[in-house]
Coordinates of C-alpha atoms in Angstrom, one line a residue:
X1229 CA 10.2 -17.1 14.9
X1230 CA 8.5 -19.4 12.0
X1231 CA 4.9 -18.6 11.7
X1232 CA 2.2 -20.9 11.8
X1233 CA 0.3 -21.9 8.2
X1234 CA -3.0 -22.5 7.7
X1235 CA -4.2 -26.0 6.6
X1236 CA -5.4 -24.7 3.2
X1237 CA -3.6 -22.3 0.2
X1238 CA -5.8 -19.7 -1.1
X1239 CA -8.2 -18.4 1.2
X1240 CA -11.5 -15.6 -0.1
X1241 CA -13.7 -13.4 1.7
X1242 CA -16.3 -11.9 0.8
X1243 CA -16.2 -8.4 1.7
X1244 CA -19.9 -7.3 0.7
X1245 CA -20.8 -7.4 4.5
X1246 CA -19.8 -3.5 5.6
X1247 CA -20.2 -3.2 9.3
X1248 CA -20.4 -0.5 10.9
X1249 CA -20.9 0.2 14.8
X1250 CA -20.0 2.3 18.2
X1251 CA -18.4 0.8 21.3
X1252 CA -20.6 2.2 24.4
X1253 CA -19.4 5.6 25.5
X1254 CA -18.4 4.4 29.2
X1255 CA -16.2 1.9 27.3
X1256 CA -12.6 3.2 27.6
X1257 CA -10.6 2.9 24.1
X1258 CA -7.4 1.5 25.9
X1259 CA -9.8 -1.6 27.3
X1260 CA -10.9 -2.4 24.4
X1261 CA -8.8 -2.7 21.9
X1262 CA -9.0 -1.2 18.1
X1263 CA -10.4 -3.9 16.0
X1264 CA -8.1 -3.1 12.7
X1265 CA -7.6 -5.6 10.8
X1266 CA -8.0 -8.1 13.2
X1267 CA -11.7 -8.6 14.1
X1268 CA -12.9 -11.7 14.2
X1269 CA -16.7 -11.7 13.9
X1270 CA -19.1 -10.2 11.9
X1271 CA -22.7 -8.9 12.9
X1272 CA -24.1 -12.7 11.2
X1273 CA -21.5 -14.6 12.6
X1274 CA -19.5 -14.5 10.1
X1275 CA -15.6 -14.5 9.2
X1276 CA -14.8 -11.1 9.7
X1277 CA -12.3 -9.0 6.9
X1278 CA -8.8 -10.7 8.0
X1279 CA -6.0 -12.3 6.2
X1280 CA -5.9 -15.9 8.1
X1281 CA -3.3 -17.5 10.5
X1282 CA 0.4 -16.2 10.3
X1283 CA 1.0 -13.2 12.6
X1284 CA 4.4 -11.5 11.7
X1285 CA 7.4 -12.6 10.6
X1286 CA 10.8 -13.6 11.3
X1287 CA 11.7 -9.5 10.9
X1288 CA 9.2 -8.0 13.0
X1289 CA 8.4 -4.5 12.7
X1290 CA 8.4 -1.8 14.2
X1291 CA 11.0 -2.7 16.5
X1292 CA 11.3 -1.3 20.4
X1293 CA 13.5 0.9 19.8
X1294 CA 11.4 2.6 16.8
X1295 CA 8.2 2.8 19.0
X1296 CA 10.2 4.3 21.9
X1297 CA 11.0 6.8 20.3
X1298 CA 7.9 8.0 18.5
X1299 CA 6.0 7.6 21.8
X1300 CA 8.6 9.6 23.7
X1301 CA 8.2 12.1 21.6
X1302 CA 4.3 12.2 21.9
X1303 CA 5.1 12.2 25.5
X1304 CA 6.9 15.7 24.7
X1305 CA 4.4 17.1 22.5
X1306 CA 1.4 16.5 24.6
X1307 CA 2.7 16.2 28.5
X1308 CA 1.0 12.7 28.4
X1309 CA 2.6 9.9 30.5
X1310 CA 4.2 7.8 28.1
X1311 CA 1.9 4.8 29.2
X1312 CA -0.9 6.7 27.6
X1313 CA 0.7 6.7 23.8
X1314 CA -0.9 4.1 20.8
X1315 CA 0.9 3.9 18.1
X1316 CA -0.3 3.5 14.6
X1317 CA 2.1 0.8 12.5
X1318 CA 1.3 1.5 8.8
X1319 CA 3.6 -0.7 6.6
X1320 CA 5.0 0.4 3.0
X1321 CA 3.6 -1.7 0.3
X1322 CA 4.9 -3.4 -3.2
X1323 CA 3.2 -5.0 -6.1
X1324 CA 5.1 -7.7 -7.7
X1325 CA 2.3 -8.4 -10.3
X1326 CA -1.0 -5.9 -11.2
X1327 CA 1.1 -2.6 -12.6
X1328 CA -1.6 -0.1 -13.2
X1329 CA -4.6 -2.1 -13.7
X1330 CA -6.2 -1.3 -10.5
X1331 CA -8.3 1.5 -11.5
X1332 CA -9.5 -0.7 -14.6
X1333 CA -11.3 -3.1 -11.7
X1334 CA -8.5 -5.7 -12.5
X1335 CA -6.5 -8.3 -10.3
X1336 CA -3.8 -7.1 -8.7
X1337 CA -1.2 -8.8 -6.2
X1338 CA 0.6 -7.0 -2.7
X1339 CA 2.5 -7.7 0.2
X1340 CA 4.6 -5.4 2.3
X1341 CA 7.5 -4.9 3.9
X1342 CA 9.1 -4.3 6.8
X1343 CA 9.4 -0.4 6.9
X1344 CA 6.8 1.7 7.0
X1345 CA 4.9 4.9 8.8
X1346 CA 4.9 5.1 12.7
X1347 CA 2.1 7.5 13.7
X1348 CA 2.4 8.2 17.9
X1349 CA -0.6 9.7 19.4
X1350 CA -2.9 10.7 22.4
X1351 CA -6.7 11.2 22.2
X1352 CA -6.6 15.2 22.8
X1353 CA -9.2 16.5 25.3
X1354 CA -11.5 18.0 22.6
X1355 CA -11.7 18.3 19.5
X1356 CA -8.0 19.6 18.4
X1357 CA -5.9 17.9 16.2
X1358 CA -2.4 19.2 16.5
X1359 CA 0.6 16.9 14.8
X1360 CA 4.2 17.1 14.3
X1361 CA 6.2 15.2 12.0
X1362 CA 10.0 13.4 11.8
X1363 CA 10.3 14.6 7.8
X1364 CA 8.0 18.3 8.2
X1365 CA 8.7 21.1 9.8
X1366 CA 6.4 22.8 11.9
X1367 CA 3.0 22.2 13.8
X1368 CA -0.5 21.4 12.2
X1369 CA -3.2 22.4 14.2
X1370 CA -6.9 22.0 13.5
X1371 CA -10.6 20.4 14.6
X1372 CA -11.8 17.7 13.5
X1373 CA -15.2 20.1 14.1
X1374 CA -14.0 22.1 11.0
X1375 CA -16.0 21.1 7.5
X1376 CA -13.2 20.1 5.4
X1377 CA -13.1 21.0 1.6
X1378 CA -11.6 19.3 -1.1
X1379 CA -8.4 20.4 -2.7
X1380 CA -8.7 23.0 -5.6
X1381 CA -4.9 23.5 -6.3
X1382 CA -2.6 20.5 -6.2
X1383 CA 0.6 22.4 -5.8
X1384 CA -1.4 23.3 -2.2
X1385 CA -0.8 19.9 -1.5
X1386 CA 1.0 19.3 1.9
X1387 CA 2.3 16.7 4.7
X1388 CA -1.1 18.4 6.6
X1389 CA -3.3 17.9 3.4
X1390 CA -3.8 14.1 4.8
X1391 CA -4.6 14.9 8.2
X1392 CA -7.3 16.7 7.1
X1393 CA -8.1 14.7 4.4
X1394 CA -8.8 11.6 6.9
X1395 CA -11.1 14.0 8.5
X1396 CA -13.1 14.3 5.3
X1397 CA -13.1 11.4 4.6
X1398 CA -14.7 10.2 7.7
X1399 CA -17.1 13.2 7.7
X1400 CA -18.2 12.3 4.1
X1401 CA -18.6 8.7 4.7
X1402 CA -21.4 9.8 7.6
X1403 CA -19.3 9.1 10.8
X1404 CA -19.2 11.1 14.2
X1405 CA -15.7 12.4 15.3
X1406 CA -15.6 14.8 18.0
X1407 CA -12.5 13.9 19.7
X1408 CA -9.2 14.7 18.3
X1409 CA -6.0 13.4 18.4
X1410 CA -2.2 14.7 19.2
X1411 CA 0.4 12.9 17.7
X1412 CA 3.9 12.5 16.2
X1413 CA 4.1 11.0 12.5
X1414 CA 7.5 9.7 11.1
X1415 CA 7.9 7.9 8.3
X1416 CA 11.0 5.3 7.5
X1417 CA 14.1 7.4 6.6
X1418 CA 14.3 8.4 3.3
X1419 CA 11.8 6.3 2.1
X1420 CA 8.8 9.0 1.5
X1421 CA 8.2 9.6 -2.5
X1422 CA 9.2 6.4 -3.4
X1423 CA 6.8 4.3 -4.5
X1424 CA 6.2 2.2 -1.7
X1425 CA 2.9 4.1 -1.2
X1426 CA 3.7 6.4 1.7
X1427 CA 1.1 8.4 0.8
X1428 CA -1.6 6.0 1.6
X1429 CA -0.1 4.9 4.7
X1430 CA -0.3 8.0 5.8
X1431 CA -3.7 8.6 5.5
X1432 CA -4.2 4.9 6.6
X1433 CA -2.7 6.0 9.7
X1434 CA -4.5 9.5 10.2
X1435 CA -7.3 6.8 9.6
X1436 CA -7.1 4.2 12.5
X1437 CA -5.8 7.1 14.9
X1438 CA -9.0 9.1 14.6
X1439 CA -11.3 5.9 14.2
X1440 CA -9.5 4.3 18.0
X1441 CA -9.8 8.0 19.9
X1442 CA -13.6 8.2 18.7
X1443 CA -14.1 4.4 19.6
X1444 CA -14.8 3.5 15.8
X1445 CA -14.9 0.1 15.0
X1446 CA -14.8 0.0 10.7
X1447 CA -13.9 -2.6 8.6
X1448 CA -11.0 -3.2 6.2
X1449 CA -12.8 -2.4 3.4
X1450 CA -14.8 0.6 4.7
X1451 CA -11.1 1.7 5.6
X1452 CA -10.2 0.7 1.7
X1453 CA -12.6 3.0 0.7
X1454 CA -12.0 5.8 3.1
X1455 CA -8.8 5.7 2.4
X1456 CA -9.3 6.0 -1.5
X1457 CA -11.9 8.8 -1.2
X1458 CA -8.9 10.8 0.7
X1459 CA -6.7 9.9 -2.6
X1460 CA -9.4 10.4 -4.9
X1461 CA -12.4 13.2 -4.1
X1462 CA -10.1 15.3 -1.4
X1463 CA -6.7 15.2 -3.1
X1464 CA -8.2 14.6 -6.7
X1465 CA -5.5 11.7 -7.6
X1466 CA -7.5 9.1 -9.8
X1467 CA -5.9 6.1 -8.1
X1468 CA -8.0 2.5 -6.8
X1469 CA -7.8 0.5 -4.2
X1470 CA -4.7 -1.3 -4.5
X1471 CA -2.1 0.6 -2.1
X1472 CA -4.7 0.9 0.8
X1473 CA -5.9 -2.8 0.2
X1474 CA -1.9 -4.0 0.4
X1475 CA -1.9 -2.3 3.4
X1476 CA -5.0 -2.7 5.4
X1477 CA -5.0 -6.6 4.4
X1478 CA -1.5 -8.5 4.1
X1479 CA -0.3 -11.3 5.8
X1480 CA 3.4 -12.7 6.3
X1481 CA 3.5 -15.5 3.8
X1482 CA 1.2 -15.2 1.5
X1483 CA 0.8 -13.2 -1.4
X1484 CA -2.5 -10.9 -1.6
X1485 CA -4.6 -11.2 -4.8
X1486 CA -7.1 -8.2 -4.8
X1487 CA -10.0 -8.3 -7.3
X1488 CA -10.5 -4.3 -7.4
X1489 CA -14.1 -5.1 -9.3
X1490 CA -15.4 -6.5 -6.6
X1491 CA -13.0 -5.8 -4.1
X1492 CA -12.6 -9.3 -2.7
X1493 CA -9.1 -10.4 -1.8
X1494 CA -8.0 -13.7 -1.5
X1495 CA -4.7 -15.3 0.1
X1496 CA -2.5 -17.6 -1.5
X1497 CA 0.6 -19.2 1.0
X1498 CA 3.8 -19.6 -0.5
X1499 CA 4.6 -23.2 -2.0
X1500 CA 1.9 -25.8 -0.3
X1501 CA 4.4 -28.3 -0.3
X1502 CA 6.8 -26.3 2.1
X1503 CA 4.2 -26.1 4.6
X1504 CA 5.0 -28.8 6.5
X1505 CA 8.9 -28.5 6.0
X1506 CA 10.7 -27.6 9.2
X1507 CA 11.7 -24.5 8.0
X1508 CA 8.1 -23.3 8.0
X1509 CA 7.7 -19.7 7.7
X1510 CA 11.4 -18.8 6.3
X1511 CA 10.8 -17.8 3.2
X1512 CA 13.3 -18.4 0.5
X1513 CA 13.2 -14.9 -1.0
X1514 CA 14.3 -11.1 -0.2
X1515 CA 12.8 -8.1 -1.7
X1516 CA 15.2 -5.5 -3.2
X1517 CA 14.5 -1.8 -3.2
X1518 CA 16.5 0.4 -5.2
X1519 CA 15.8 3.9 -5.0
X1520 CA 16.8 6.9 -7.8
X1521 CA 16.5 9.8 -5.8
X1522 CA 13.5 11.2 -7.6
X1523 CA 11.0 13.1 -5.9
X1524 CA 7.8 14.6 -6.3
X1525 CA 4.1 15.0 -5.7
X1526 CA 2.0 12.3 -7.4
X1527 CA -1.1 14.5 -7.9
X1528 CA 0.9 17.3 -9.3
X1529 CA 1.9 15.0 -12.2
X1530 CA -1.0 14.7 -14.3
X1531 CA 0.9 12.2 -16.2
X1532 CA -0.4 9.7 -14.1
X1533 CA -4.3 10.7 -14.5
X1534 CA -3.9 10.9 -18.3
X1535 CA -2.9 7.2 -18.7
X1536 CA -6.5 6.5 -16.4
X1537 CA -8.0 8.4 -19.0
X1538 CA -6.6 6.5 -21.8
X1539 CA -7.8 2.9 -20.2
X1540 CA -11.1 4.1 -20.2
X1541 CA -11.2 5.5 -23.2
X1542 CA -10.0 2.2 -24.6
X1543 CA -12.5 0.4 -22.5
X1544 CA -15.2 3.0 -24.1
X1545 CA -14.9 2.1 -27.9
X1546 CA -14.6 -1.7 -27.1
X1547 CA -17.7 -1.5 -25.3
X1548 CA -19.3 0.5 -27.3
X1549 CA -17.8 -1.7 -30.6
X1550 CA -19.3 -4.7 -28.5
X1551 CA -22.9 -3.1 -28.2
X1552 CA -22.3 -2.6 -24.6
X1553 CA -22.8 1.2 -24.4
X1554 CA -24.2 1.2 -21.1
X1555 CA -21.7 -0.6 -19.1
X1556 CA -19.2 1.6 -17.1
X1557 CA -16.2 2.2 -19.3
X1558 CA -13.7 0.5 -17.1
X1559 CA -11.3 -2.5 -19.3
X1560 CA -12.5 -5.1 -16.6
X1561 CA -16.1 -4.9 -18.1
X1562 CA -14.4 -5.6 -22.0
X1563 CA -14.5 -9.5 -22.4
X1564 CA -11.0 -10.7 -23.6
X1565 CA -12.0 -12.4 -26.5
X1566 CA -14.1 -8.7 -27.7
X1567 CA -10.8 -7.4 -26.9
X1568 CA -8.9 -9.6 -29.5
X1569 CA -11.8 -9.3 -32.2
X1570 CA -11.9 -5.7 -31.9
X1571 CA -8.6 -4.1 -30.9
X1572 CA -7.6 -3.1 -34.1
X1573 CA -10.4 0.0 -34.0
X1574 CA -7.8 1.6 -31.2
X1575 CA -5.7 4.4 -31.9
X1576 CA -2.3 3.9 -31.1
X1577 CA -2.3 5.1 -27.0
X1578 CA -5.5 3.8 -26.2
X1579 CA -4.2 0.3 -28.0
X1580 CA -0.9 0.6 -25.6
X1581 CA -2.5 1.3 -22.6
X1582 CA -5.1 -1.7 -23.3
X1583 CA -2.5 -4.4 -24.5
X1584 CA -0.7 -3.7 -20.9
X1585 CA -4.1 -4.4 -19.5
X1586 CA -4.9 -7.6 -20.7
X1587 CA -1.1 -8.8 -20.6
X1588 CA -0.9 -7.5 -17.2
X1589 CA -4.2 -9.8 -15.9
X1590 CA -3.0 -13.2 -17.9
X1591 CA 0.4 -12.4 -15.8
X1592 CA -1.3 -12.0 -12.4
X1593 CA -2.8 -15.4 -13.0
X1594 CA 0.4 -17.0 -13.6
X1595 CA 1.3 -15.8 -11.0
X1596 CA -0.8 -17.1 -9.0
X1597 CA -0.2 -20.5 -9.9
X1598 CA 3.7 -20.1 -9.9
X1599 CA 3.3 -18.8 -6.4
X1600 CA 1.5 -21.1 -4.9
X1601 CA 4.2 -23.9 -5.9
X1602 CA 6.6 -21.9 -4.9
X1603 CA 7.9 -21.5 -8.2
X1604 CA 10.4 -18.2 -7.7
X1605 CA 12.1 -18.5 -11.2
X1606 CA 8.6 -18.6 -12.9
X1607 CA 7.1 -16.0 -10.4
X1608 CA 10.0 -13.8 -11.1
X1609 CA 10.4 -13.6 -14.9
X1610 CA 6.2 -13.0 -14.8
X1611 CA 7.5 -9.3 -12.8
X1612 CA 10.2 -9.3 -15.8
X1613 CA 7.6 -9.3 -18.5
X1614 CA 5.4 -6.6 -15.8
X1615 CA 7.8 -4.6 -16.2
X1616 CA 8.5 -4.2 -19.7
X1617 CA 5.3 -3.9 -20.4
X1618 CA 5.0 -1.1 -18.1
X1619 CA 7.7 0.6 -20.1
X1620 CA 6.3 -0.4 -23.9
X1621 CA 2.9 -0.4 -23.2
X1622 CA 1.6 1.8 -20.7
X1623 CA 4.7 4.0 -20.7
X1624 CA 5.8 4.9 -17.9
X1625 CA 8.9 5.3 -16.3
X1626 CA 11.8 7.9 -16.9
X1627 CA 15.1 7.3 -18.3
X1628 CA 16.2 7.6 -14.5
X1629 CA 14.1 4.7 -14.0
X1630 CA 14.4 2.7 -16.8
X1631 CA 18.5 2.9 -16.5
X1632 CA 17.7 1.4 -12.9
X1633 CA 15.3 -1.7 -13.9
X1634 CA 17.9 -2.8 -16.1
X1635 CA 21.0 -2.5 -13.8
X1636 CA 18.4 -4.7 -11.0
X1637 CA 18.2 -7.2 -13.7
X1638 CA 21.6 -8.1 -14.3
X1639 CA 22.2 -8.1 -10.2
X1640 CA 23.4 -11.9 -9.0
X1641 CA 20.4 -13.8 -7.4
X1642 CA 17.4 -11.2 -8.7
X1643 CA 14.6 -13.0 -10.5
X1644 CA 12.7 -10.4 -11.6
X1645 CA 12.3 -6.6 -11.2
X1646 CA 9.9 -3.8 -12.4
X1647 CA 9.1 -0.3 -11.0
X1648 CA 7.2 0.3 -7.5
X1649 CA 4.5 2.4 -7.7
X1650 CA 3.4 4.4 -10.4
X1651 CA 6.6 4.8 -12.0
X1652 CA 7.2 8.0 -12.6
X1653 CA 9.6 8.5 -9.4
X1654 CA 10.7 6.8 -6.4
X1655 CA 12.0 3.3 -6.6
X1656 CA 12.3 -0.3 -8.2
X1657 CA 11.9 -3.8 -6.5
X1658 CA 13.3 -6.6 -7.6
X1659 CA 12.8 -10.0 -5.6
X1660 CA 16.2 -12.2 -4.8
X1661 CA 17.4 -15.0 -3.8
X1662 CA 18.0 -15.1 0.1
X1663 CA 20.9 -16.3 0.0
X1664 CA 21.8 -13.8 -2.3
X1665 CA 20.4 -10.5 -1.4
X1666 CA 23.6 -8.6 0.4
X1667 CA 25.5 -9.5 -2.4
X1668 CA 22.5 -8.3 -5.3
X1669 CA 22.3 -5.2 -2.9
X1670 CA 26.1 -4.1 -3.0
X1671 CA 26.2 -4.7 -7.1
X1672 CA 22.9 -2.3 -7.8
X1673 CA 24.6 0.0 -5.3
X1674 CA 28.0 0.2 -6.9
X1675 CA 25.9 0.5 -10.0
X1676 CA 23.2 3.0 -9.7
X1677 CA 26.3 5.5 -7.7
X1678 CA 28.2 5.1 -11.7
X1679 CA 25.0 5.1 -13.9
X1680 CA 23.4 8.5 -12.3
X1681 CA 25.6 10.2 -9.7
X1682 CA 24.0 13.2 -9.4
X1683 CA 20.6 11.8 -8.0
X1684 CA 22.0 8.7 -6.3
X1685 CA 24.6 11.8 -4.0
X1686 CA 21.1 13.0 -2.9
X1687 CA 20.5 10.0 -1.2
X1688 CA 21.3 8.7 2.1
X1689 CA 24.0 6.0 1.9
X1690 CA 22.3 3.4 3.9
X1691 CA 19.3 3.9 1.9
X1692 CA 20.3 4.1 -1.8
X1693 CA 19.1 0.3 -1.5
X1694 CA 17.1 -1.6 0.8
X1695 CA 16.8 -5.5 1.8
X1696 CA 13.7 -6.0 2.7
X1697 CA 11.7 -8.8 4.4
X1698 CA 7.4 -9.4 3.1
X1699 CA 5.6 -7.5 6.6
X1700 CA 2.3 -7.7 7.7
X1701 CA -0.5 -5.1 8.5
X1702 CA -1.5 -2.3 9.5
X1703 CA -2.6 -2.1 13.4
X1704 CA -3.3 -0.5 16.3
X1705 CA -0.5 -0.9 18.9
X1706 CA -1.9 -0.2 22.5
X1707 CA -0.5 1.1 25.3
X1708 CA 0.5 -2.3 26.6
X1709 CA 3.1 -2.9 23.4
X1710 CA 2.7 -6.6 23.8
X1711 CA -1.0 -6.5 23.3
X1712 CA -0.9 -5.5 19.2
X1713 CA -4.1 -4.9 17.7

């Protein structure tokens, strides 16, 4: 069904206004429903953090039959009545324009898609957490009483590391939990480890599990940032806020703009002039996922934490070059035109990783624009130029990868492509032409199966690649499965 639009493009929040309170313990959870993201007042009266208007999409995720049978199997685990279960719908994410300037407090766009993490559960009578999982094998089991401890080793890392890690999280951030939960998590086949940010739906959903059962009510943001400190101080990946603000915060038919400075999003509808077309809400465009079959842990490769490094040692000398020692050494805080006058004092990876910077922001603002006209050819060869500069600039990507951009380019109907996620594994997008998807899809299949054979085998044959419709996000889905949170 179309969805409604809003009267107005681009719509900004301010997000300063953290909010944090209890429902009264004689409130029961399933009565009052978990806030996430879709609270609609704040303590002054104020818009609450929420994407406006829309509701899903024409695909609408999860469907029946995925929630039946995550809360069946809750039903198993726990001996629960089945009416009892609340699922947890955490969508996968992509980001069409803002490649790895997130953590440099830049602009950076998002939307997801309709696939994502399904996390089942029952409040548990005390303070036990006990999970199993559709990808893991066996049975995590733990308090939420228990003081959790960062990770030393990385290579410890496991499918129970964000479990706990949403515990510390919450612990660290000053909030009560004494009830646990017991749960089933499953994520989309075939889809974990690939760049769609799995990880942080995951811990997204650990999140809003623990935060219902403890009748929590906490903001997007706050959620942004809990989610980040399980990313960033308990697993010790030196990410920002993009792949938890994608998720916690998009809405079907418009593209989020997040300013990770001063983590404000704002919401730009696709082409104003289509709004009042009668084909409102069908959007014109598909997202393609192609994936390469590589795996791995993100925090285990430290390539990723040594390009961080690298932006902020750029930012550092330009600063310092600029007489502005004391400003935090983040690109975002180096003017563009200091950037211009004084680039030429950076070594030859620092002047990389800062040239992708400041391409990569003059894009995101393009595409903006482009976006917001509805201008897919535009909006499409801005991810293009995203992309290469990912490769030349900020280097990234492996030859696996690389070989797979280029055979999405040539597909019939894509407009542009680049990598999803950090690059270094898991998948590329490339966003097509409705009308043209199946038949982009079975070319990049045919291809990728001739260009690397012995990854693509690994992969399941109905997932090698994906088309995708833009989703919505993450929420609470009660008891009552028509009632979604």
């Amino acid at each position: 069904m179309a969805t409604r639009a809003p009267d107005t493009t681009t719509y900004d929040y301010d997000l300063a206004t953290r909010t944090r309170r209890r429902h009264h313990s004689s409130r029961r959870a399933h009565r009052h429903p978990h806030p996430h993201p879709c609270a609609r007042g704040t303590a002054s009266g104020g818009l609450a953090m929420v994407a406006p208007g829309g509701g899903e999409g024409p695909s609408r995720w999860p469907a029946e039959e995925e929630l039946d049978t995550v809360r069946k199997k809750v039903v198993e685990i726990s001996g629960r009545d089945e009416r009892e279960v609340r699922v947890v719908a955490c969508p996968y994410r992509i980001c069409p324009l803002g490649a790895h300037i997130d953590h440099q407090g830049g602009i950076v766009t998002a939307m997801t898609i309709n696939y994502g993490v399904l996390l089942g559960f029952v409040p548990s009578n005390d303070s036990e957490v006990l999970l199993q999982s559709g990808q893991f094998k066996g049975v995590i089991r733990f308090s939420v009483d228990e003081l959790q401890k960062p990770i030393d080793n990385p290579e410890s890392i496991n499918w129970e590391s964000y479990a706990r890690g949403a515990v510390y999280a919450l612990q660290n951030s000053g909030y009560d939990i004494r009830k646990g939960i017991i749960g089933y998590i499953s994520g989309a086949k075939g889809l974990d480890s690939s760049g769609l940010s799995s990880s942080a739906a995951v811990g997204i959903a650990y999140l809003l599990a623990l935060e219902n059962v403890n009748d929590l009510v906490v903001s997007p943001v706050d959620n942004i940032q809990l989610d980040k400190s399980i990313e960033n101080k308990y697993l010790g990946l030196e990410n920002g806020i993009l792949d938890p603000s994608a998720i916690l915060l998009s809405r079907y038919g418009y593209l989020t703009f997040m300013d990770c400075k001063t983590t404000s999003p704002s919401y730009v509808y696709f082409s104003e002039p289509s709004k009042s077309q009668p084909t409102q809400g069908q959007l014109p465009f598909k997202i393609l996922l192609a994936f390469s079959g590589l795996q791995y842990n993100l925090p285990k490769k430290r390539g990723y934490n040594t390009r961080v490094f690298e932006c902020k040692e750029a930012a550092r000398a330009l600063l310092c070059a600029s007489g502005c020692e004391d400003v935090p050494n983040i690109l975002r805080n180096v003017d563009p035109a200091v950037y211009e006058a004084q680039k030429y004092i950076l070594e030859e990876n620092l002047s990389r990783r800062a040239e992708h910077y400041f391409s990569e922001m003059n894009r995101v603002l393009k595409g903006r624009e482009a976006w917001s006209r509805g201008n897919l050819q535009e909006f499409g060869q801005l991810i293009y130029a995203s992309g290469r500069s990912s490769i030349l600039n900020y280097e990234c990507g492996s030859k696996e990868m690389i070989q797979l951009y280029e055979i999405l380019l040539k597909a019939p109907g894509v407009l542009g492509a680049r990598f999803s996620g950090a690059g270094f594994r898991g998948c590329c997008l490339g966003i097509v032409e409705s009308d043209r998807a199946e038949e982009a899809a079975a070319y990049v299949r045919a291809e990728c199966e001739k260009a690397l054979p012995e990854l693509i085998c690994k992969i399941p044959a109905d997932r090698r690649v994906l088309v995708c419709e833009p989703g919505d996000s993450a929420r609470v889905i009660l008891p009552d499965h028509h009632h979604r949170c």
